Tab-separated table of C-alpha atoms in Angstrom:
chain	number	residue	atom	x	y	z
A	71	UNK	CA	137.431	103.362	66.464
A	72	UNK	CA	133.984	102.672	65.564
A	73	UNK	CA	131.518	100.053	65.287
A	74	UNK	CA	127.568	91.017	60.603
A	75	UNK	CA	125.120	86.832	54.744
A	76	UNK	CA	123.440	83.643	54.259
A	77	UNK	CA	122.078	82.602	50.886
A	78	UNK	CA	118.509	81.471	51.512
A	79	UNK	CA	117.108	78.782	49.275
A	80	UNK	CA	113.485	79.241	48.259
A	81	UNK	CA	111.571	76.349	49.670
A	82	UNK	CA	107.855	75.515	49.379
A	83	UNK	CA	106.260	74.445	52.623
A	84	UNK	CA	103.214	72.157	52.601
A	85	UNK	CA	100.826	70.974	55.269
A	86	UNK	CA	99.424	67.481	55.212
A	87	UNK	CA	96.533	68.666	53.052
A	88	UNK	CA	98.674	70.730	50.691
A	89	UNK	CA	99.721	69.430	47.340
A	90	UNK	CA	103.224	70.060	45.966
A	91	UNK	CA	101.614	70.794	42.638
A	92	UNK	CA	98.679	73.007	41.762
A	93	UNK	CA	96.637	71.333	39.094
A	94	UNK	CA	93.614	72.770	37.299
A	95	UNK	CA	91.023	70.169	36.380
A	96	UNK	CA	87.728	70.633	34.548
A	97	UNK	CA	84.763	69.217	36.357
A	98	UNK	CA	82.632	67.253	33.825
A	99	UNK	CA	79.373	68.874	32.993
A	100	UNK	CA	76.360	67.048	34.542
A	101	UNK	CA	73.894	65.425	32.133
A	102	UNK	CA	70.143	65.366	32.927
A	103	UNK	CA	68.926	61.944	34.103
A	104	UNK	CA	65.626	60.321	33.149
A	105	UNK	CA	63.169	59.709	35.988
A	106	UNK	CA	61.974	56.109	36.369
A	107	UNK	CA	58.392	55.437	35.653
A	108	UNK	CA	55.981	54.645	38.475
A	109	UNK	CA	54.886	56.196	41.771
A	110	UNK	CA	57.942	58.055	43.103
A	111	UNK	CA	56.213	59.214	46.290
A	112	UNK	CA	55.680	55.639	47.494
A	113	UNK	CA	59.400	54.826	47.008
A	114	UNK	CA	60.460	57.949	48.848
A	115	UNK	CA	58.173	57.200	51.833
A	116	UNK	CA	59.427	53.622	52.089
A	117	UNK	CA	63.088	54.760	51.989
A	118	UNK	CA	62.493	57.278	54.739
A	119	UNK	CA	60.879	54.711	57.069
A	120	UNK	CA	63.689	52.189	56.536
A	121	UNK	CA	66.360	54.843	57.087
A	122	UNK	CA	64.745	55.973	60.347
A	123	UNK	CA	64.611	52.421	61.705
A	124	UNK	CA	68.321	51.897	60.922
A	125	UNK	CA	69.351	55.094	62.737
A	126	UNK	CA	67.225	54.226	65.784
A	127	UNK	CA	68.670	50.708	66.069
A	128	UNK	CA	72.321	51.876	65.713
A	129	UNK	CA	71.789	54.781	68.111
A	130	UNK	CA	70.316	52.488	70.763
A	131	UNK	CA	73.274	50.130	70.493
A	132	UNK	CA	75.780	53.026	70.914
A	133	UNK	CA	74.018	54.389	74.013
A	134	UNK	CA	73.620	50.958	75.630
A	135	UNK	CA	77.335	50.240	75.213
A	136	UNK	CA	78.230	53.741	76.589
A	137	UNK	CA	80.097	54.595	73.401
A	138	UNK	CA	77.866	57.635	72.970
A	139	UNK	CA	77.395	59.428	76.393
A	140	UNK	CA	74.018	60.917	77.202
A	141	UNK	CA	75.555	64.078	78.834
A	142	UNK	CA	77.172	66.450	76.309
A	143	UNK	CA	80.705	67.871	77.086
A	144	UNK	CA	81.908	71.376	76.422
A	145	UNK	CA	84.602	70.793	73.813
A	146	UNK	CA	86.664	73.795	74.896
A	147	UNK	CA	86.761	72.989	78.619
A	148	UNK	CA	87.261	69.329	77.877
A	149	UNK	CA	90.233	70.156	75.701
A	150	UNK	CA	91.713	72.413	78.377
A	151	UNK	CA	91.285	69.789	81.060
A	152	UNK	CA	92.945	67.149	78.897
A	153	UNK	CA	95.885	69.466	78.213
A	154	UNK	CA	96.344	70.279	81.895
A	155	UNK	CA	96.193	66.616	82.877
A	156	UNK	CA	98.697	65.671	80.222
A	157	UNK	CA	100.975	68.499	81.302
A	158	UNK	CA	100.812	67.443	84.974
A	159	UNK	CA	101.492	63.831	84.099
A	160	UNK	CA	104.394	64.756	81.876
A	161	UNK	CA	105.806	67.014	84.562
A	162	UNK	CA	105.475	64.366	87.265
A	163	UNK	CA	106.862	61.529	85.192
A	164	UNK	CA	109.643	63.267	83.286
A	165	UNK	CA	110.447	66.260	85.523
A	166	UNK	CA	110.023	68.736	82.667
A	167	UNK	CA	109.602	72.443	83.496
A	168	UNK	CA	107.528	74.539	81.147
A	169	UNK	CA	108.954	78.040	80.486
A	170	UNK	CA	107.486	81.104	78.857
A	171	UNK	CA	108.832	82.445	75.573
A	172	UNK	CA	108.349	86.095	76.574
A	173	UNK	CA	111.625	87.992	77.049
A	174	UNK	CA	110.652	89.854	80.204
A	175	UNK	CA	114.277	89.984	81.353
A	176	UNK	CA	115.170	92.102	78.323
A	177	UNK	CA	112.343	94.508	79.094
A	178	UNK	CA	113.550	94.799	82.676
A	179	UNK	CA	117.149	95.384	81.596
A	180	UNK	CA	116.131	98.131	79.184
A	181	UNK	CA	113.919	99.782	81.774
A	182	UNK	CA	116.931	100.148	84.045
A	183	UNK	CA	119.468	101.330	81.485
A	184	UNK	CA	118.024	102.711	78.242
A	185	UNK	CA	116.970	106.029	79.773
A	186	UNK	CA	120.552	106.695	80.849
A	187	UNK	CA	121.965	106.505	77.306
A	188	UNK	CA	122.191	109.898	75.611
A	189	UNK	CA	123.388	111.451	72.383
A	190	UNK	CA	126.624	113.444	72.302
A	191	UNK	CA	127.136	116.053	69.568
A	192	UNK	CA	130.601	117.296	68.616
A	193	UNK	CA	130.329	120.928	67.530
A	194	UNK	CA	133.363	122.471	65.858
A	195	UNK	CA	134.307	125.995	64.904
A	196	UNK	CA	133.850	127.010	61.289
A	197	UNK	CA	134.842	130.111	59.343
A	198	UNK	CA	131.597	132.030	59.099
A	199	UNK	CA	130.966	134.179	56.043
A	200	UNK	CA	130.001	137.825	56.326
A	201	UNK	CA	126.324	136.874	55.880
A	202	UNK	CA	126.226	134.421	58.796
A	203	UNK	CA	125.352	135.268	62.365
A	204	UNK	CA	128.019	134.639	65.033
A	205	UNK	CA	126.037	131.794	66.566
A	206	UNK	CA	126.193	129.877	63.277
A	207	UNK	CA	130.001	129.730	63.410
A	208	UNK	CA	129.864	126.214	64.881
A	209	UNK	CA	128.496	123.172	63.141
A	210	UNK	CA	127.954	119.556	64.075
A	211	UNK	CA	131.010	117.506	63.174
A	212	UNK	CA	129.695	114.209	64.481
A	213	UNK	CA	127.356	112.500	66.902
A	214	UNK	CA	128.000	109.639	69.276
A	215	UNK	CA	126.538	108.242	72.451
A	216	UNK	CA	127.141	108.554	76.167
A	217	UNK	CA	126.027	107.065	79.476
A	218	UNK	CA	124.807	109.035	82.493
A	219	UNK	CA	126.534	107.319	85.422
A	220	UNK	CA	126.109	109.835	88.239
A	221	UNK	CA	123.763	112.604	89.381
A	222	UNK	CA	124.360	114.850	92.374
A	223	UNK	CA	124.216	118.481	93.490
A	224	UNK	CA	122.316	119.618	90.423
A	225	UNK	CA	124.814	118.087	88.030
A	226	UNK	CA	124.849	114.887	85.982
A	227	UNK	CA	127.960	113.151	84.674
A	228	UNK	CA	128.274	111.408	81.309
A	229	UNK	CA	130.980	108.994	80.158
A	230	UNK	CA	131.643	108.740	76.429
A	231	UNK	CA	134.546	108.010	74.079
A	232	UNK	CA	137.391	110.441	73.622
A	233	UNK	CA	137.085	110.154	69.853
A	234	UNK	CA	133.442	111.272	70.066
A	235	UNK	CA	134.365	114.704	71.503
A	236	UNK	CA	137.883	115.066	70.098
A	237	UNK	CA	138.457	118.422	68.419
A	238	UNK	CA	135.154	119.874	69.644
A	239	UNK	CA	134.841	123.565	70.434
A	240	UNK	CA	131.472	122.833	72.039
A	241	UNK	CA	129.751	119.648	73.167
A	242	UNK	CA	126.018	119.105	73.435
A	243	UNK	CA	124.154	116.247	75.107
A	244	UNK	CA	120.767	115.128	73.760
A	245	UNK	CA	118.611	113.467	76.415
A	246	UNK	CA	116.116	110.655	75.629
A	247	UNK	CA	113.254	113.189	75.634
A	248	UNK	CA	115.127	115.143	72.895
A	249	UNK	CA	116.146	117.945	75.278
A	250	UNK	CA	119.461	119.525	74.230
A	251	UNK	CA	121.828	120.388	77.078
A	252	UNK	CA	125.197	122.146	76.896
A	253	UNK	CA	128.017	119.987	78.242
A	254	UNK	CA	131.391	120.745	79.796
A	255	UNK	CA	134.270	118.392	79.059
A	256	UNK	CA	135.795	117.652	82.462
A	257	UNK	CA	138.559	115.496	81.027
A	258	UNK	CA	139.484	113.089	78.251
A	259	UNK	CA	142.124	110.421	77.678
A	260	UNK	CA	143.344	109.352	74.252
A	261	UNK	CA	144.939	106.037	75.265
A	262	UNK	CA	141.849	104.593	76.947
A	263	UNK	CA	139.472	106.462	74.585
A	264	UNK	CA	137.347	107.777	77.438
A	265	UNK	CA	135.964	111.217	78.272
A	266	UNK	CA	133.746	112.611	81.036
A	267	UNK	CA	131.149	115.364	80.546
A	268	UNK	CA	129.181	117.430	83.031
A	269	UNK	CA	125.637	118.668	82.365
A	270	UNK	CA	122.761	120.234	84.272
A	271	UNK	CA	120.649	117.491	85.821
A	272	UNK	CA	117.262	119.228	85.740
A	273	UNK	CA	115.892	116.988	82.965
A	274	UNK	CA	117.837	113.849	83.831
A	275	UNK	CA	115.495	111.075	84.933
A	276	UNK	CA	117.606	107.912	84.764
A	277	UNK	CA	121.114	107.098	85.972
A	278	UNK	CA	122.804	103.910	84.834
A	279	UNK	CA	123.910	101.233	87.267
A	280	UNK	CA	127.558	100.348	86.721
A	281	UNK	CA	128.035	96.602	87.048
A	282	UNK	CA	131.200	94.520	86.890
A	283	UNK	CA	133.094	93.149	83.899
A	284	UNK	CA	135.452	90.967	85.937
A	285	UNK	CA	133.111	87.977	86.189
A	286	UNK	CA	131.704	87.905	82.669
A	287	UNK	CA	131.463	84.607	80.805
A	288	UNK	CA	131.474	83.972	77.085
A	289	UNK	CA	127.942	83.315	75.850
A	290	UNK	CA	126.021	85.445	78.311
A	291	UNK	CA	123.614	88.124	77.145
A	292	UNK	CA	124.990	91.447	75.939
A	293	UNK	CA	122.793	94.394	74.938
A	294	UNK	CA	124.201	97.408	73.092
A	295	UNK	CA	122.319	100.691	73.442
A	296	UNK	CA	123.193	103.825	71.506
A	297	UNK	CA	122.518	106.093	68.558
A	298	UNK	CA	123.739	104.398	65.359
A	299	UNK	CA	124.152	106.773	62.425
A	300	UNK	CA	123.171	109.745	64.576
A	301	UNK	CA	120.057	110.849	66.427
A	302	UNK	CA	117.688	109.635	63.692
A	303	UNK	CA	117.954	106.164	65.272
A	304	UNK	CA	118.409	107.360	68.849
A	305	UNK	CA	118.092	104.758	71.585
A	306	UNK	CA	118.559	101.786	69.268
A	307	UNK	CA	118.932	98.430	71.016
A	308	UNK	CA	120.774	95.406	69.654
A	309	UNK	CA	121.033	92.106	71.495
A	310	UNK	CA	123.752	89.495	71.299
A	311	UNK	CA	126.216	87.667	73.495
A	312	UNK	CA	129.653	88.097	74.952
A	313	UNK	CA	131.829	86.603	72.198
A	314	UNK	CA	135.219	86.958	73.858
A	315	UNK	CA	137.028	88.448	76.834
A	316	UNK	CA	140.347	90.232	77.250
A	317	UNK	CA	140.805	90.713	73.521
A	318	UNK	CA	143.991	92.697	72.875
A	319	UNK	CA	143.553	95.323	70.187
A	320	UNK	CA	146.476	97.469	69.043
A	321	UNK	CA	145.772	101.166	68.716
A	322	UNK	CA	147.465	103.772	66.527
A	323	UNK	CA	146.249	106.937	68.240
A	324	UNK	CA	148.479	109.356	66.323
A	325	UNK	CA	147.873	107.693	62.938
A	326	UNK	CA	151.575	107.254	62.182
A	327	UNK	CA	151.202	103.653	61.081
A	328	UNK	CA	152.738	102.262	64.277
A	329	UNK	CA	150.736	100.872	67.190
A	330	UNK	CA	151.405	102.937	70.290
A	331	UNK	CA	149.028	101.253	72.701
A	332	UNK	CA	147.275	97.945	73.268
A	333	UNK	CA	143.857	97.937	74.875
A	334	UNK	CA	142.003	94.941	76.279
A	335	UNK	CA	138.335	94.893	75.339
A	336	UNK	CA	135.150	92.837	75.480
A	337	UNK	CA	134.129	91.283	72.172
A	338	UNK	CA	130.413	91.072	71.356
A	339	UNK	CA	128.238	90.234	68.354
A	340	UNK	CA	125.608	92.780	69.399
A	341	UNK	CA	125.653	95.220	66.481
A	342	UNK	CA	127.821	98.271	67.102
A	343	UNK	CA	127.692	100.874	64.342
A	344	UNK	CA	129.029	104.413	63.866
A	345	UNK	CA	127.216	106.557	66.421
A	346	UNK	CA	127.106	103.736	69.002
A	347	UNK	CA	130.503	104.843	70.280
A	348	UNK	CA	130.291	105.835	73.928
A	349	UNK	CA	127.006	103.994	74.454
A	350	UNK	CA	126.311	101.258	76.966
A	351	UNK	CA	126.918	97.534	76.756
A	352	UNK	CA	124.665	96.061	79.435
A	353	UNK	CA	124.052	92.597	80.834
A	354	UNK	CA	120.749	90.810	81.338
A	355	UNK	CA	120.232	92.667	84.616
A	356	UNK	CA	120.485	96.063	82.971
A	357	UNK	CA	123.883	96.838	84.499
A	358	UNK	CA	126.538	98.572	82.397
A	359	UNK	CA	129.423	96.151	81.787
A	360	UNK	CA	131.197	98.084	79.053
A	361	UNK	CA	131.416	101.299	77.050
A	362	UNK	CA	130.940	100.608	73.331
A	363	UNK	CA	134.001	101.767	71.485
A	364	UNK	CA	134.756	100.184	68.107
A	365	UNK	CA	134.159	97.445	65.568
A	366	UNK	CA	136.133	95.725	62.828
A	367	UNK	CA	135.015	97.570	59.719
A	368	UNK	CA	135.795	95.139	56.915
A	369	UNK	CA	133.402	93.928	54.271
A	370	UNK	CA	134.129	90.272	54.999
A	371	UNK	CA	133.687	90.672	58.766
A	372	UNK	CA	130.356	90.711	60.568
A	373	UNK	CA	129.413	90.684	64.232
A	374	UNK	CA	132.731	91.704	65.799
A	375	UNK	CA	132.330	94.726	68.053
A	376	UNK	CA	134.294	95.832	71.075
A	377	UNK	CA	133.582	97.588	74.349
A	378	UNK	CA	135.858	98.939	77.062
A	379	UNK	CA	135.341	96.792	80.205
A	380	UNK	CA	133.611	98.849	82.878
A	381	UNK	CA	136.070	97.758	85.576
A	382	UNK	CA	138.882	99.118	83.400
A	383	UNK	CA	136.932	102.320	82.809
A	384	UNK	CA	135.893	103.065	86.408
A	385	UNK	CA	139.246	104.389	87.730
A	386	UNK	CA	139.790	106.361	84.528
A	387	UNK	CA	136.305	107.886	84.803
A	388	UNK	CA	136.886	108.859	88.429
A	389	UNK	CA	140.243	110.477	87.680
A	390	UNK	CA	138.929	112.365	84.657
A	391	UNK	CA	135.971	113.630	86.691
A	392	UNK	CA	138.058	114.859	89.625
A	393	UNK	CA	141.395	115.779	88.033
A	394	UNK	CA	140.679	116.277	84.342
A	395	UNK	CA	143.511	114.069	83.105
A	396	UNK	CA	145.224	110.751	83.731
A	397	UNK	CA	148.498	110.734	85.629
A	398	UNK	CA	151.002	108.362	84.023
A	399	UNK	CA	154.701	107.675	84.680
A	400	UNK	CA	157.236	109.184	82.313
A	401	UNK	CA	160.758	108.090	81.284
A	402	UNK	CA	161.688	110.683	78.657
A	403	UNK	CA	163.022	108.768	75.653
A	404	UNK	CA	162.126	108.095	72.070
A	405	UNK	CA	163.185	104.687	70.788
A	406	UNK	CA	162.780	102.072	68.084
A	407	UNK	CA	162.309	98.323	68.332
A	408	UNK	CA	165.517	96.324	68.124
A	409	UNK	CA	163.742	93.839	65.842
A	410	UNK	CA	163.545	96.521	63.144
A	411	UNK	CA	167.277	97.306	63.225
A	412	UNK	CA	169.320	95.790	60.354
A	413	UNK	CA	171.866	93.157	61.419
A	414	UNK	CA	174.672	95.362	60.107
A	415	UNK	CA	173.869	98.097	62.651
A	416	UNK	CA	173.307	95.596	65.440
A	417	UNK	CA	176.887	94.434	65.000
A	418	UNK	CA	178.769	97.547	63.841
A	419	UNK	CA	176.871	100.360	65.594
A	420	UNK	CA	175.363	98.759	68.685
A	421	UNK	CA	178.055	96.059	69.026
A	422	UNK	CA	175.524	93.523	70.233
A	423	UNK	CA	176.153	89.820	70.485
A	424	UNK	CA	173.768	87.460	68.710
A	425	UNK	CA	172.091	86.377	71.951
A	426	UNK	CA	170.573	89.867	72.430
A	427	UNK	CA	167.462	89.552	70.277
A	428	UNK	CA	164.804	91.774	71.887
A	429	UNK	CA	164.831	95.297	73.270
A	430	UNK	CA	164.406	98.945	72.313
A	431	UNK	CA	167.135	101.210	70.968
A	432	UNK	CA	167.232	104.703	72.475
A	433	UNK	CA	167.069	107.288	69.683
A	434	UNK	CA	166.786	110.430	71.807
A	435	UNK	CA	166.873	111.370	75.486
A	436	UNK	CA	164.851	114.382	76.614
A	437	UNK	CA	166.835	116.936	78.609
A	438	UNK	CA	166.081	116.907	82.330
A	439	UNK	CA	163.982	113.750	82.039
A	440	UNK	CA	164.234	110.718	84.338
A	441	UNK	CA	166.136	108.914	81.569
A	442	UNK	CA	168.689	111.747	81.366
A	443	UNK	CA	169.113	111.770	85.129
A	444	UNK	CA	169.648	107.991	85.077
A	445	UNK	CA	172.456	108.433	82.544
A	446	UNK	CA	170.819	106.812	79.523
A	447	UNK	CA	172.222	107.788	76.123
A	448	UNK	CA	171.517	107.422	72.426
A	449	UNK	CA	172.091	103.869	71.119
A	450	UNK	CA	171.593	102.276	74.548
A	451	UNK	CA	169.536	99.077	74.118
A	452	UNK	CA	167.002	98.625	76.943
A	453	UNK	CA	166.027	94.984	77.485
A	454	UNK	CA	164.338	94.988	80.928
A	455	UNK	CA	162.538	97.271	83.370
A	456	UNK	CA	162.770	95.593	86.747
A	457	UNK	CA	162.204	91.943	85.807
A	458	UNK	CA	159.898	92.705	82.881
A	459	UNK	CA	161.327	91.969	79.430
A	460	UNK	CA	160.906	94.874	77.009
A	461	UNK	CA	160.762	94.098	73.290
A	462	UNK	CA	159.032	97.218	72.007
A	463	UNK	CA	157.947	100.723	72.990
A	464	UNK	CA	154.486	99.242	73.352
A	465	UNK	CA	155.841	96.814	75.964
A	466	UNK	CA	157.494	99.678	77.822
A	467	UNK	CA	154.330	101.800	77.928
A	468	UNK	CA	152.141	98.883	78.907
A	469	UNK	CA	154.368	97.924	81.803
A	470	UNK	CA	154.896	101.472	83.067
A	471	UNK	CA	151.224	102.483	82.814
A	472	UNK	CA	149.777	99.279	84.233
A	473	UNK	CA	152.351	98.225	86.819
A	474	UNK	CA	154.134	101.347	88.104
A	475	UNK	CA	153.307	104.743	89.614
A	476	UNK	CA	154.644	108.259	89.379
A	477	UNK	CA	157.566	108.661	91.803
A	478	UNK	CA	158.395	104.958	91.827
A	479	UNK	CA	162.010	103.876	91.356
A	480	UNK	CA	162.644	101.203	88.713
A	481	UNK	CA	165.759	99.377	87.559
A	482	UNK	CA	166.692	99.649	83.882
A	483	UNK	CA	168.773	96.886	82.265
A	484	UNK	CA	170.461	97.978	79.047
A	485	UNK	CA	173.412	97.313	76.726
A	486	UNK	CA	175.926	100.017	75.811
A	487	UNK	CA	178.602	99.135	73.248
A	488	UNK	CA	177.680	95.506	73.757
A	489	UNK	CA	178.191	95.558	77.534
A	490	UNK	CA	175.316	94.843	79.922
A	491	UNK	CA	174.616	97.566	82.517
A	492	UNK	CA	171.907	98.600	84.990
A	493	UNK	CA	170.718	101.958	86.276
A	494	UNK	CA	168.044	103.159	88.695
A	495	UNK	CA	165.444	105.561	87.346
A	496	UNK	CA	162.780	107.498	89.256
A	497	UNK	CA	159.603	107.921	87.221
A	498	UNK	CA	158.110	111.390	86.911
A	499	UNK	CA	154.625	112.444	85.810
A	500	UNK	CA	154.012	112.682	82.105
A	501	UNK	CA	152.913	116.136	81.050
A	502	UNK	CA	149.604	116.408	79.243
């Protein structure tokens, strides 16, 4: 799950003194003129005297009418004073507030958060040849990003994506000062795509502030920080907005072509590219509001990236840090959606009436599971858990994981041979 073309017309811009056309013209060559006969000095002297009298008369008139002031003004200070006066008058009359164009808020946000975003290297075991040293038996399989969210007792804790560290035999964290630190994977969760790492905190200088994603609004500032395309572009920052909230994205974690989970994410147009996964999505205050996770990777699509909301991530992070895994309720069945069953089998095998349109058909019941203890069997059609309608396995997982707890008793409504029945089922913990 990883990480937006206008055709510009060439236009010529002209100022008032520019010409839309550049023309080359030949200046005519000057011809020598004949001097008039007579005393040229006398004419020149007379012209000078007359010219001086004209200037004196006009100058006196300008001074007497106060058109030309006697005291010179400094053009720079005069210009500044005029600008200030105009600004004050405009402000008083029209209530206009002048604002600066400098983006100091962005600088402040980055100061708080950028130092907490690190690189995460996935190192995997390789088959070393006889000429290689033992330490060269691992190689970098990929690089993502992570966020330092906690520092205590000589340790620092990093949240990243599960897919960043998946399959790793070793994990390494690269700090902003390029220091490489060995990391321990405390826990990871495939469904939420989150993982928590532990590192030595000796060189950790910045810890991110986790904000809230519950009160976000579409259009507010969003800043993505991470390492796109690896550590060559470490600490890259892209700025955009929150484009959408509570976007439901279907996930196929086991790559079988069928969605097995739906996750709700924040949509942003801040660029998220491969390597940004696990990095921070922060607000204008520098607080982490999401963990960058994926983008729509299609040639015709630009500016659609997604992040896991931080309020969704917080309880998962805490449980992974303390327990190493996520505890989820377990039923113990495999099933298929009723909508995919041919009408022939609906009538002849399941004996369903036409008014039963949605549900899941039990294909197998695991021995000793809650479903087995509740008496469920193959070909039972489950339509409700408690009062929640179930139309797919995705619906069942979503309801159980979001709305119920391990040890809770739920009521299953199902059809067997066309007859509606109910049974109580006590949820157990799903094994890792």
